[in-house]
Short mmCIF file of C-alpha atoms in Angstrom, two decimals:
data_model
loop_
_atom_site.label_atom_id
_atom_site.label_comp_id
_atom_site.label_asym_id
_atom_site.label_seq_id
_atom_site.Cartn_x
_atom_site.Cartn_y
_atom_site.Cartn_z
CA MET A 114 0.13 0.17 0.06
CA ALA A 115 3.00 2.48 0.47
CA GLY A 116 3.49 5.06 -2.12
CA LEU A 117 -0.54 5.79 -2.91
CA THR A 118 -0.84 9.20 -1.25
CA CYS A 119 -0.91 11.64 -4.02
CA GLY A 120 -1.74 15.00 -2.24
CA PHE A 121 -2.88 16.55 0.95
CA ASN A 122 -5.63 18.93 2.24
CA ILE A 123 -3.78 21.40 4.67
CA LEU A 124 -5.53 23.27 7.48
CA GLY A 125 -3.21 25.99 8.83
CA LEU A 126 -2.40 29.35 9.78
CA VAL A 127 -1.32 31.93 7.12
CA ASN A 128 0.68 34.41 8.81
CA ARG A 129 4.38 35.44 9.96
CA THR A 130 4.57 32.96 12.77
CA ALA A 131 6.47 29.68 12.75
CA TYR A 132 3.09 27.90 12.29
CA GLY A 133 2.39 30.22 9.14
CA TYR A 134 5.92 29.46 7.55
CA HIS A 135 5.57 25.89 8.22
CA THR A 136 2.00 25.72 6.66
CA LEU A 137 3.27 27.73 3.32
CA ASN A 138 6.49 25.93 3.00
CA ILE A 139 4.74 22.42 3.21
CA ALA A 140 2.14 23.64 0.48
CA ARG A 141 4.85 25.20 -1.66
CA ALA A 142 6.99 22.23 -1.30
CA ALA A 143 4.07 19.65 -2.12
CA ILE A 144 3.26 21.66 -5.28
CA ASP A 145 6.89 21.64 -6.36
CA VAL A 146 6.67 17.78 -6.42
CA ALA A 147 3.16 17.86 -8.18
CA LEU A 148 1.15 16.58 -5.31
CA ASP A 149 -2.45 17.48 -5.10
CA VAL A 150 -2.79 20.29 -2.68
CA SER A 151 -5.56 22.11 -1.24
CA LEU A 152 -4.79 24.81 1.56
CA TRP A 153 -7.58 25.98 3.90
CA PRO A 154 -6.34 29.13 5.72
CA PHE A 155 -7.41 29.06 9.63
CA GLY A 156 -8.13 32.47 11.08
CA GLU A 157 -6.92 36.13 9.99
CA ILE A 158 -4.67 35.85 6.90
CA GLU A 159 -1.43 38.08 6.60
CA TYR A 160 -0.27 38.60 3.11
CA LEU A 161 2.97 37.09 2.70
CA PRO A 162 4.37 38.18 -1.12
CA GLU A 163 7.30 35.88 -1.20
CA PHE A 164 4.46 32.99 -1.09
CA HIS A 165 1.97 34.50 -3.29
CA LYS A 166 2.12 32.27 -6.15
CA GLU A 167 1.79 28.99 -4.34
CA TYR A 168 -0.62 30.15 -1.74
CA SER A 169 -3.09 31.27 -4.63
CA LYS A 170 -2.56 28.08 -6.22
CA ALA A 171 -2.87 25.94 -2.93
CA VAL A 172 -6.30 27.81 -2.02
CA ALA A 173 -7.63 27.48 -5.52
CA GLY A 174 -7.17 23.60 -4.90
CA GLN A 175 -10.28 23.97 -2.76
CA GLU A 176 -12.27 24.02 -5.77
CA THR A 177 -11.28 20.57 -6.75
CA CYS A 178 -10.28 19.27 -3.30
CA ASP A 179 -10.21 15.45 -3.03
CA TYR A 180 -11.92 14.90 0.41
CA THR A 181 -10.58 11.22 0.57
CA LEU A 182 -6.90 12.62 0.87
CA PRO A 183 -5.17 13.14 4.14
CA SER A 184 -6.19 16.12 6.17
CA VAL A 185 -2.88 17.73 7.65
CA ASN A 186 -3.37 19.99 10.60
CA ILE A 187 -0.75 22.64 11.11
CA LEU A 188 -2.17 24.63 13.99
CA PRO A 189 -1.74 24.89 17.69
CA LEU A 190 -2.55 21.86 19.89
CA SER A 191 -5.71 23.47 21.02
CA MET A 192 -7.21 23.34 17.44
CA SER A 193 -5.84 20.06 16.38
CA CYS A 194 -9.21 18.48 16.22
CA LEU A 195 -9.98 20.31 13.18
CA HIS A 196 -9.81 18.81 10.00
CA VAL A 197 -10.83 18.70 6.22
CA GLY A 198 -12.68 16.01 4.50
CA GLY A 199 -12.82 12.24 5.58
CA GLY A 200 -9.43 11.29 4.91
CA PRO A 201 -6.76 10.28 7.46
CA ARG A 202 -6.40 12.74 10.22
CA VAL A 203 -2.85 13.90 10.80
CA ALA A 204 -1.67 16.74 13.23
CA TRP A 205 1.61 18.25 13.02
CA VAL A 206 2.41 18.56 16.67
CA ALA A 207 5.02 21.13 17.79
CA ASN A 208 5.01 20.98 21.58
CA PRO A 209 8.18 21.96 23.62
CA SER A 210 6.98 20.69 26.92
CA THR A 211 7.50 17.24 28.41
CA LYS A 212 3.61 16.93 29.20
CA PHE A 213 0.40 17.60 27.45
CA ARG A 214 -2.55 19.44 28.90
CA ALA A 215 -5.76 17.35 29.38
CA HIS A 216 -7.69 19.21 26.44
CA HIS A 217 -4.93 18.88 24.29
CA ALA A 218 -4.24 15.18 24.91
CA LEU A 219 -7.87 14.61 24.26
CA GLN A 220 -7.85 16.17 21.09
CA LEU A 221 -4.49 14.32 19.86
CA ARG A 222 -6.04 11.06 20.81
CA SER A 223 -8.46 11.64 17.96
CA GLN A 224 -6.09 11.71 15.39
CA ASP A 225 -5.19 9.10 13.11
CA LEU A 226 -1.32 10.07 12.96
CA ALA A 227 0.56 12.62 14.77
CA VAL A 228 3.73 13.64 13.18
CA VAL A 229 6.51 15.40 14.98
CA PRO A 230 9.61 17.40 13.86
CA SER A 231 12.05 15.50 16.20
CA LYS A 232 12.85 12.28 18.01
CA TRP A 233 12.76 14.07 21.24
CA ALA A 234 9.09 15.21 20.60
CA ARG A 235 8.33 11.41 19.57
CA SER A 236 9.43 10.28 22.90
CA VAL A 237 7.06 12.84 24.90
CA ILE A 238 4.34 11.29 23.00
CA GLU A 239 5.33 7.86 23.57
CA GLN A 240 5.61 8.59 27.03
CA GLU A 241 2.51 10.58 27.73
CA LEU A 242 -0.11 9.16 25.01
CA PRO A 243 1.10 5.50 24.48
CA GLY A 244 -0.75 3.81 21.46
CA ILE A 245 -1.01 6.94 19.31
CA PRO A 246 0.55 6.40 15.91
CA CYS A 247 3.80 8.90 15.75
CA SER A 248 6.12 9.45 13.09
CA VAL A 249 9.25 11.89 13.07
CA VAL A 250 8.87 14.41 10.08
CA PRO A 251 11.90 16.88 10.42
CA GLU A 252 10.97 20.47 9.33
CA GLY A 253 12.90 22.08 6.84
CA VAL A 254 15.32 25.13 6.12
CA ASP A 255 14.75 27.13 3.02
CA THR A 256 18.19 27.39 1.53
CA ALA A 257 17.14 29.73 -1.04
CA VAL A 258 16.93 32.24 1.66
CA PHE A 259 19.00 31.14 4.31
CA HIS A 260 22.43 30.30 2.77
CA PRO A 261 26.16 31.56 3.20
CA ASN A 262 26.13 34.14 0.54
CA VAL A 263 23.18 36.38 1.85
CA GLU A 264 24.10 39.93 1.52
CA PRO A 265 24.21 41.75 4.98
CA PHE A 266 22.79 45.11 5.63
CA ALA A 267 25.83 47.31 5.41
CA HIS A 268 27.42 49.33 8.11
CA LEU A 269 25.39 47.91 11.06
CA PHE A 270 27.48 48.32 14.10
CA GLY A 271 30.76 48.47 11.85
CA ASN A 272 33.26 45.84 12.83
CA ALA A 273 31.86 45.12 16.22
CA THR A 274 31.39 41.42 17.24
CA LYS A 275 27.67 41.09 16.37
CA PHE A 276 25.45 38.49 18.20
CA ILE A 277 21.84 37.74 17.15
CA SER A 278 18.76 35.82 18.59
CA VAL A 279 15.69 35.47 16.43
CA GLY A 280 12.38 34.30 17.92
CA LYS A 281 9.20 35.56 19.77
CA TRP A 282 9.69 37.23 23.19
CA GLU A 283 8.64 34.70 25.87
CA THR A 284 10.24 33.27 29.06
CA ARG A 285 10.77 29.86 27.31
CA LYS A 286 13.48 31.24 24.93
CA GLY A 287 15.58 32.83 27.48
CA GLN A 288 15.88 36.34 26.10
CA ASN A 289 16.07 37.53 29.80
CA GLU A 290 19.19 35.36 30.33
CA LEU A 291 20.72 36.54 27.23
CA VAL A 292 20.54 40.04 27.81
CA ARG A 293 21.92 39.54 31.26
CA ALA A 294 24.73 37.25 30.13
CA PHE A 295 25.57 39.89 27.54
CA ASN A 296 25.94 42.66 29.91
CA LYS A 297 27.95 40.66 32.23
CA ALA A 298 30.25 39.35 29.24
CA PHE A 299 31.23 42.81 27.94
CA GLU A 300 31.97 46.36 29.08
CA PRO A 301 30.72 49.80 27.42
CA GLY A 302 34.28 49.83 25.53
CA ASP A 303 34.12 46.66 23.93
CA ARG A 304 33.24 46.60 20.26
CA VAL A 305 30.04 44.26 20.45
CA ALA A 306 26.49 44.31 19.68
CA LEU A 307 23.37 42.17 20.28
CA ILE A 308 20.49 42.05 17.68
CA LEU A 309 17.18 40.93 19.25
CA VAL A 310 14.39 40.00 16.42
CA CYS A 311 11.68 38.89 18.97
CA HIS A 312 8.52 40.53 18.10
CA ASN A 313 5.78 38.69 19.99
CA HIS A 314 2.45 39.44 17.77
CA GLN A 315 0.36 37.73 20.53
CA ASN A 316 1.02 40.05 23.36
CA ARG A 317 2.21 43.73 23.16
CA ASP A 318 2.56 43.93 26.89
CA VAL A 319 5.31 41.18 26.70
CA ASN A 320 7.03 43.39 23.67
CA ARG A 321 7.20 46.36 26.17
CA TYR A 322 8.66 44.67 28.82
CA TRP A 323 11.50 43.23 27.02
CA CYS A 324 12.21 46.50 25.27
CA ASP A 325 12.26 48.36 28.80
CA LEU A 326 14.53 45.40 29.78
CA CYS A 327 17.15 46.47 27.11
CA ARG A 328 16.89 49.94 27.31
CA ASN A 329 17.59 50.08 31.22
CA CYS A 330 20.60 47.82 31.23
CA LYS A 331 24.38 48.83 31.19
CA LEU A 332 25.08 47.99 27.39
CA ALA A 333 21.63 49.42 26.00
CA ASP A 334 23.47 51.53 23.35
CA LYS A 335 24.62 48.32 21.84
CA ILE A 336 21.52 46.60 21.69
CA LEU A 337 19.28 46.74 18.67
CA VAL A 338 15.60 45.72 19.45
CA CYS A 339 13.65 44.78 15.91
CA ASN A 340 10.30 44.84 17.49
CA ASP A 341 7.95 44.17 14.59
CA HIS A 342 7.46 41.67 11.71
CA PHE A 343 9.50 42.00 8.79
CA GLN A 344 7.55 41.59 5.26
CA PHE A 345 10.10 39.23 3.80
CA GLN A 346 12.20 36.33 5.18
CA GLU A 347 15.01 37.76 3.00
CA GLU A 348 15.08 40.75 5.24
CA ILE A 349 15.68 38.55 8.37
CA ALA A 350 18.30 36.46 6.42
CA ARG A 351 20.11 39.83 5.70
CA LEU A 352 20.07 40.55 9.42
CA MET A 353 21.23 37.12 10.28
CA ALA A 354 24.17 37.78 7.66
CA CYS A 355 25.20 40.92 9.62
CA ALA A 356 25.70 38.93 12.71
CA ASP A 357 28.90 36.75 13.75
CA CYS A 358 27.02 34.32 15.95
CA GLY A 359 23.44 33.20 16.73
CA VAL A 360 22.59 32.70 20.47
CA PHE A 361 19.40 30.72 21.39
CA PRO A 362 19.41 29.77 25.27
CA SER A 363 15.83 28.22 24.96
CA ARG A 364 14.61 26.30 27.94
CA ALA A 365 12.77 23.81 25.55
CA GLN A 366 12.21 23.63 21.91
CA ALA A 367 10.31 21.27 19.68
CA TRP A 368 12.48 22.38 16.75
CA CYS A 369 14.21 25.74 16.49
CA SER A 370 14.17 26.78 13.05
CA GLU A 371 16.24 30.04 13.72
CA ALA A 372 19.15 28.31 14.91
CA LEU A 373 19.21 25.99 11.96
CA GLU A 374 18.69 28.83 9.74
CA MET A 375 21.98 30.47 11.16
CA MET A 376 23.66 27.11 10.70
CA GLY A 377 22.76 27.03 6.98
CA MET A 378 24.19 30.30 6.73
CA GLY A 379 27.50 29.21 8.29
CA LYS A 380 27.30 30.95 11.25
CA PRO A 381 28.26 29.52 14.53
CA VAL A 382 25.56 29.12 17.19
CA ILE A 383 25.07 28.86 20.81
CA VAL A 384 22.27 26.69 22.09
CA THR A 385 21.17 24.78 25.00
CA ASN A 386 21.94 21.31 25.02
CA CYS A 387 18.48 20.20 25.60
CA SER A 388 15.21 18.97 24.09
CA ALA A 389 15.01 19.14 20.24
CA HIS A 390 18.31 21.03 19.81
CA THR A 391 20.04 17.81 20.51
CA GLU A 392 18.69 16.39 17.22
CA HIS A 393 21.00 18.31 15.12
CA CYS A 394 23.09 20.74 17.39
CA ASN A 395 26.18 19.09 18.61
CA ARG A 396 29.92 20.03 19.65
CA ASN A 397 30.92 19.68 16.27
CA ASN A 398 28.68 22.47 14.85
CA SER A 399 27.49 24.47 17.95
CA LEU A 400 28.69 25.98 21.12
CA LEU A 401 26.63 24.12 23.83
CA ILE A 402 25.15 25.31 26.96
CA ASP A 403 24.72 22.34 29.25
CA ILE A 404 21.90 21.74 31.44
CA ASP A 405 22.12 20.19 34.98
CA GLU A 406 18.85 20.85 36.23
CA ARG A 407 15.17 21.12 35.25
CA GLU A 408 12.32 23.07 36.56
CA THR A 409 8.38 23.20 36.21
CA ALA A 410 7.35 24.74 33.10
CA ASN A 411 5.61 27.71 34.17
CA ASP A 412 5.67 31.56 32.90
CA GLY A 413 2.09 32.48 33.82
CA ILE A 414 1.29 33.24 30.26
CA TRP A 415 1.54 30.03 27.91
CA PHE A 416 2.84 27.48 30.36
CA HIS A 417 1.32 26.50 33.56
CA GLY A 418 3.03 23.92 35.27
CA ASP A 419 2.52 21.21 32.80
CA GLY A 420 5.66 19.48 32.29
CA ASP A 421 9.20 20.50 32.67
CA TRP A 422 12.02 22.41 30.72
CA ALA A 423 15.72 23.32 31.44
CA ARG A 424 16.46 25.57 34.38
CA LEU A 425 18.61 28.44 33.27
CA GLY A 426 20.87 29.07 36.23
CA SER A 427 24.26 30.57 37.24
CA ALA A 428 25.94 27.87 35.53
CA GLN A 429 24.47 28.15 32.20
CA GLU A 430 24.85 32.03 32.41
CA GLU A 431 28.52 31.76 32.86
CA GLN A 432 28.59 29.23 29.88
CA MET A 433 26.96 31.78 27.80
CA VAL A 434 29.22 34.36 28.76
CA GLY A 435 32.23 32.17 28.15
CA HIS A 436 31.10 31.37 24.61
CA MET A 437 30.31 34.84 23.57
CA ARG A 438 33.80 36.07 24.98
CA HIS A 439 35.16 33.30 22.91
CA ILE A 440 33.45 34.38 19.75
CA HIS A 441 34.41 38.13 20.31
CA VAL A 442 38.21 37.36 20.80
CA LEU A 443 38.18 35.15 17.60
CA LYS A 444 36.32 38.05 15.47
CA GLN A 445 38.55 40.82 16.81
CA ALA A 446 41.68 38.68 16.17
CA GLY A 447 40.52 38.31 12.58
CA GLU A 448 39.76 34.51 12.86
CA ASP A 449 37.55 32.67 10.19
CA LEU A 450 34.20 32.10 12.14
CA PHE A 451 32.68 30.11 9.12
CA ASN A 452 30.65 27.24 10.45
CA GLN A 453 31.03 24.42 7.69
CA ALA A 454 29.82 21.54 10.00
CA GLY A 455 26.66 23.82 10.53
CA VAL A 456 26.23 24.11 6.74
CA GLU A 457 26.58 20.31 6.05
CA THR A 458 24.16 19.51 8.89
CA VAL A 459 21.32 21.71 7.38
CA GLN A 460 21.80 20.48 3.56
CA PRO A 461 19.54 17.54 3.93
CA LEU A 462 16.75 19.39 5.80
CA THR A 463 14.96 20.67 3.00
CA TRP A 464 11.30 21.33 2.82
CA ARG A 465 10.85 18.79 -0.29
CA ASN A 466 12.33 16.21 2.13
CA THR A 467 9.98 17.13 4.73
CA VAL A 468 7.09 16.45 2.32
CA ASN A 469 8.80 13.22 1.11
CA ARG A 470 8.93 12.18 4.80
CA LEU A 471 5.18 13.30 5.33
CA LEU A 472 4.13 10.95 2.37
CA HIS A 473 6.08 8.15 3.72
CA ALA A 474 4.60 8.44 7.12
CA VAL A 475 1.10 8.52 5.96
CA ASP A 476 1.59 5.68 3.55
CA CYS A 477 3.32 3.37 6.21
CA PHE A 478 0.27 4.27 8.42
CA GLY A 479 -2.01 3.44 5.89
CA GLN A 480 -0.22 0.24 5.29
CA GLU A 481 -0.80 -0.61 8.86
CA TYR A 482 -4.33 0.78 9.18
CA THR A 483 -5.76 -0.94 6.17
CA GLY A 484 -3.90 -4.26 6.96
#
């Protein structure tokens, strides 16, 4: 029975969030390999000009939709029960925690198949929801956008050693600890800069909090806060190209596309040695922040004690400080910082491979299901 799936009906967000980019990249790659695709946007739609052609074609697929094809839900867990048609119900699960909230677990139990981006995420499902069919389908990196030859924005902080972190403001992603470590690692006379691309479209109060934190710190004049969405991914790539190193001190991730995008551009990255990071980040291609303790996952906004995540304490701060100082010394000494191992890690992580893995997962499930 394997190899019979010829397309997907996709229900997803269309906006400048990780969910939105995942939806559109899956639709684009599926169209590129000549699959039947219908895209059913959920909620408010943001126009992303770089995906206009594929978006229009995928939405037009609604008119000829084959309702027996697999329905792929690329929405937050709270909406994973929603599907298109009567084909196999497939939920893409991006859960950074080690447990599922009760109503999320209930919705996942209604799925025919769960797909997750990492082996770590699959281990969580196997432990928390045994018996649910689950396949690992790694996400991709758009190497047409994130590659070593991206032209950087000119004259941004001159020859300073530039660090960058990309990802919405939230406690889980560790921006508080990053800003504190940056201020501890360097002095006002040092030629350094920190670029934060961290707009959180869900909570303006969160944006204000983090901006105030950066404005009131010792090295405020060396921190650039890009607290808004960019229209094109190419703009984010050009900011990344300006930087010498990416820093991603996340307490937990289901994937962490931004770190892989930096690696695909040949940039060194500083990442926590935990959760899905360990799928692709190792001591050969990354500067790791080792974790020695875990704590309850609770930020009072998105996480409320369901599961745990890495604790970022003084030992992790010192590691981050040491890694940033190391990069600064190398940069100011004129050393080559190009991360060839990172580029090689990312090369097989294409969105086309993601679609092929998704096809394989559905077909293998179908073989078992019909047998």
